[in-house]
Amino acid sequence: MRVVLPDGRVEDMRSVFWDDGVVMIDQRLLPGEFRLFRAESVEDVAFAIKDMVVRGAPAIGAAAAYGLALAAVKGEDLEGAARTLGNTRPTAHDLFFALRVVRERIESGRDPVSAAEEYAESVVEKSRLIGVHGEPLVEDGSRILTHCNAGALATLDWGTALAPIRMAHRKGKEIFVFVDETRPKLQGARLTAWELLNEGIPHAVIADNAAGFYMWKGEISMVIVGADRIASNGDFANKIGTYEKAVVAKEHGIPFYVAAPISTFDFSLGSGREIPIEMRNEDEVHFFAGSRITPEGSRALNPAFDVTPAEYVTAYITEFGIFHRSELEKLKRMAH
Ligand code: MRU
């Protein structure tokens, strides 16, 4: 991804990479501060995932893959390491997918670091292919709404929802992106806006509750979001607030796309009702930029994700192409 550093230098960098340890762009600090976070133990990686130094389903998976490599290099027990890494965030399916795939590779004798590197490469390639397949859906003149950050920060490079948008822009299409701010962690305002700005893609951040207004005005022509876990019937979990955007989009006849690699599909689940939803600390709602915004004594509720029923999804953009809800069985067969 193209990263513009605070001193104006431009670098091509992934959000997570290996350098004698696991190095991550610290997503807690962007856009005000650019700093790399270095994890030198499995516990450091688990902390980074839980505290959202790294976030976004595919990037969490890649960080966990490198975390397992770290454990193997140090001669630590892989089962314990996988348990520590798996006990961080319950919703993102890529985390568990990565732990299973990379652990199997290491246990079958592969060099741990190259097994994790191979996994990270596959995350980037799948994201690129999502961009290739999704780009034709983004017509010249599109005005696209996206929620949270499903960009390069969330997938090491390219993104899921942002990959077709990036490619459409590079092809010279005139597009405009409405970026939901995404309370309470502000992944849209802080991270998606930062990525779009670095690429010169025209955009504006809107308060979460403004999306319906712009749909009603006829200013949004399509919605593209990512996903954290997709059940076999197509119901999917994504950042809290996604569900209501999907409902309002359907009301206005606006196409609603979910961009995700196969590693985000959990074909063991029949429906979205079975997806575990992470509840995060209520202080994330109570405090804004370090100051308490709710009265002392009020409670807050902080679900990190919601579930959108498949009937609201126009199509799924994957590394294998575009699939409609009725075609997910075919996708499942391709995944095996
Ligand atoms: O809590 P986060 O920031 O990890 O949530 C991220 C999302 O909801 C993304 O939309 C999803 O992981 C897809 S990322 C390509």
XYZ file of C-alpha atoms in Angstrom, residues 91-298:
208
model
C -15.740 -12.980 15.371
C -13.151 -12.775 12.554
C -13.126 -16.204 10.884
C -9.792 -15.522 9.161
C -8.057 -15.737 12.546
C -9.078 -19.365 13.046
C -8.561 -20.208 9.372
C -4.986 -18.858 9.483
C -4.141 -20.669 12.726
C -5.352 -23.995 11.282
C -3.638 -23.639 7.892
C -0.286 -22.375 9.181
C -0.137 -24.774 12.128
C -0.713 -27.734 9.768
C 2.052 -26.499 7.484
C 4.534 -26.028 10.337
C 3.642 -29.390 11.890
C 4.203 -31.108 8.560
C 7.802 -29.898 8.606
C 7.681 -26.601 6.712
C 10.017 -23.795 7.740
C 7.772 -21.728 10.101
C 8.675 -18.305 8.756
C 8.245 -19.303 5.119
C 4.901 -20.973 5.989
C 3.683 -17.700 7.522
C 5.124 -15.648 4.641
C 3.311 -17.881 2.163
C 0.062 -17.325 4.085
C 0.599 -13.538 4.050
C 1.308 -13.630 0.282
C -1.960 -15.495 -0.261
C -3.874 -12.830 1.709
C -2.461 -10.125 -0.572
C -3.118 -12.088 -3.757
C -6.735 -12.830 -2.769
C -7.289 -9.146 -2.066
C -5.829 -8.212 -5.446
C -8.159 -10.695 -7.167
C -11.152 -9.280 -5.270
C -10.145 -5.960 -6.808
C -9.879 -7.472 -10.297
C -13.328 -9.110 -10.073
C -15.025 -6.196 -8.303
C -13.643 -3.331 -10.406
C -16.126 -3.781 -13.322
C -19.001 -3.311 -10.830
C -17.705 0.182 -10.049
C -18.971 2.207 -12.978
C -17.526 5.511 -14.099
C -19.268 8.148 -11.969
C -20.024 5.777 -9.062
C -20.667 7.275 -5.650
C -19.823 4.527 -3.212
C -20.609 4.177 0.486
C -18.283 2.064 2.636
C -18.342 1.256 6.344
C -15.429 0.698 8.741
C -12.034 -0.002 7.147
C -11.889 -2.895 4.710
C -8.781 -1.505 3.070
C -5.106 -2.379 2.791
C -4.618 -1.862 6.523
C -7.138 -4.652 7.092
C -5.663 -7.077 4.517
C -1.895 -6.185 4.364
C -2.424 -4.677 0.901
C -5.277 -3.750 -1.511
C -8.195 -4.396 0.878
C -11.480 -6.168 0.282
C -14.120 -3.432 -0.112
C -11.421 -0.923 -1.075
C -9.699 -3.158 -3.667
C -12.339 -2.653 -6.435
C -12.443 1.058 -5.520
C -8.625 1.364 -5.778
C -8.582 -0.415 -9.120
C -11.462 1.648 -10.543
C -9.586 4.819 -9.564
C -6.339 3.556 -11.121
C -8.242 2.830 -14.346
C -9.191 6.499 -14.455
C -12.861 6.126 -13.496
C -14.294 9.156 -11.747
C -15.549 7.937 -8.413
C -16.407 9.403 -5.029
C -16.399 7.536 -1.712
C -18.658 8.294 1.254
C -16.747 7.074 4.331
C -18.829 6.211 7.400
C -16.894 7.427 10.436
C -17.678 4.110 12.244
C -18.158 4.741 15.916
C -16.831 3.897 18.426
C -13.313 3.106 17.116
C -13.572 5.390 14.066
C -11.958 2.994 11.580
C -13.648 4.879 8.721
C -12.738 8.400 9.808
C -9.191 7.518 10.853
C -8.112 4.635 8.600
C -10.236 4.490 5.421
C -9.954 8.253 4.941
C -6.149 7.995 5.460
C -5.835 5.248 2.837
C -8.020 7.081 0.302
C -6.129 10.321 0.864
C -2.783 8.554 0.333
C -4.063 7.291 -3.044
C -5.698 10.564 -4.052
C -9.172 9.010 -4.234
C -11.929 11.642 -3.826
C -13.920 11.038 -0.648
C -15.693 12.602 2.311
C -16.140 11.308 5.847
C -19.741 11.344 7.059
C -21.151 10.809 10.538
C -22.525 7.285 10.820
C -26.061 8.550 11.019
C -25.749 10.567 7.771
C -25.682 7.591 5.369
C -29.475 7.291 5.183
C -29.764 10.973 4.296
C -27.418 10.628 1.319
C -29.193 7.478 0.137
C -32.540 9.276 0.348
C -31.074 12.180 -1.643
C -30.073 9.724 -4.390
C -26.377 10.541 -3.999
C -25.145 7.006 -3.282
C -25.086 4.585 -6.209
C -23.612 1.512 -4.505
C -22.437 0.190 -1.135
C -19.369 -2.044 -0.697
C -18.387 -3.422 2.705
C -16.089 -6.157 4.000
C -17.011 -9.006 6.349
C -15.652 -10.713 9.434
C -17.532 -13.988 9.087
C -20.025 -15.221 6.496
C -22.320 -18.160 7.295
C -23.176 -20.752 4.632
C -26.574 -19.137 3.957
C -24.847 -15.804 3.181
C -25.707 -13.968 6.419
C -22.594 -12.063 7.425
C -21.070 -10.295 10.426
C -19.326 -6.998 9.843
C -18.605 -3.854 11.847
C -21.496 -2.646 13.977
C -23.742 -0.392 11.899
C -23.472 -2.435 8.693
C -26.934 -3.983 9.103
C -28.805 -0.689 9.150
C -26.905 0.543 6.063
C -27.975 -2.626 4.215
C -31.632 -2.177 5.181
C -31.718 1.452 4.059
C -29.857 0.573 0.824
C -32.496 -2.063 -0.020
C -35.280 0.436 0.712
C -33.733 2.747 -1.907
C -32.845 0.018 -4.447
C -29.099 0.646 -4.031
C -26.857 -2.384 -4.800
C -25.101 -3.675 -1.671
C -21.920 -5.749 -2.162
C -19.907 -7.756 0.356
C -16.229 -8.184 -0.578
C -14.413 -11.012 1.195
C -11.995 -13.884 0.574
C -13.092 -17.510 1.056
C -11.184 -17.561 4.365
C -13.933 -15.307 5.774
C -16.672 -17.857 4.941
C -17.494 -20.235 7.779
C -19.366 -23.025 6.007
C -19.807 -24.855 9.336
C -22.445 -22.287 10.333
C -25.975 -22.555 8.965
C -26.919 -18.926 9.551
C -25.738 -15.624 10.969
C -27.502 -16.386 14.262
C -24.609 -18.766 15.053
C -21.823 -16.203 14.529
C -20.130 -15.273 17.841
C -20.310 -11.516 18.310
C -17.485 -9.819 20.198
C -18.566 -7.469 22.985
C -15.832 -4.897 23.689
C -15.104 -2.760 26.714
C -17.788 -0.157 27.367
C -15.114 2.525 27.837
C -14.720 2.591 24.030
C -18.194 4.161 23.978
C -17.839 6.249 27.151
C -14.629 7.989 26.073
C -13.968 10.059 22.955
C -10.395 11.245 22.263
C -9.527 10.609 25.906
C -12.479 12.506 27.423
C -15.533 10.965 28.988
C -18.650 11.895 26.980
C -21.275 9.957 28.962
C -22.403 10.742 32.521
C -20.542 8.870 35.264
C -22.938 6.133 36.287
C -24.451 5.504 32.830
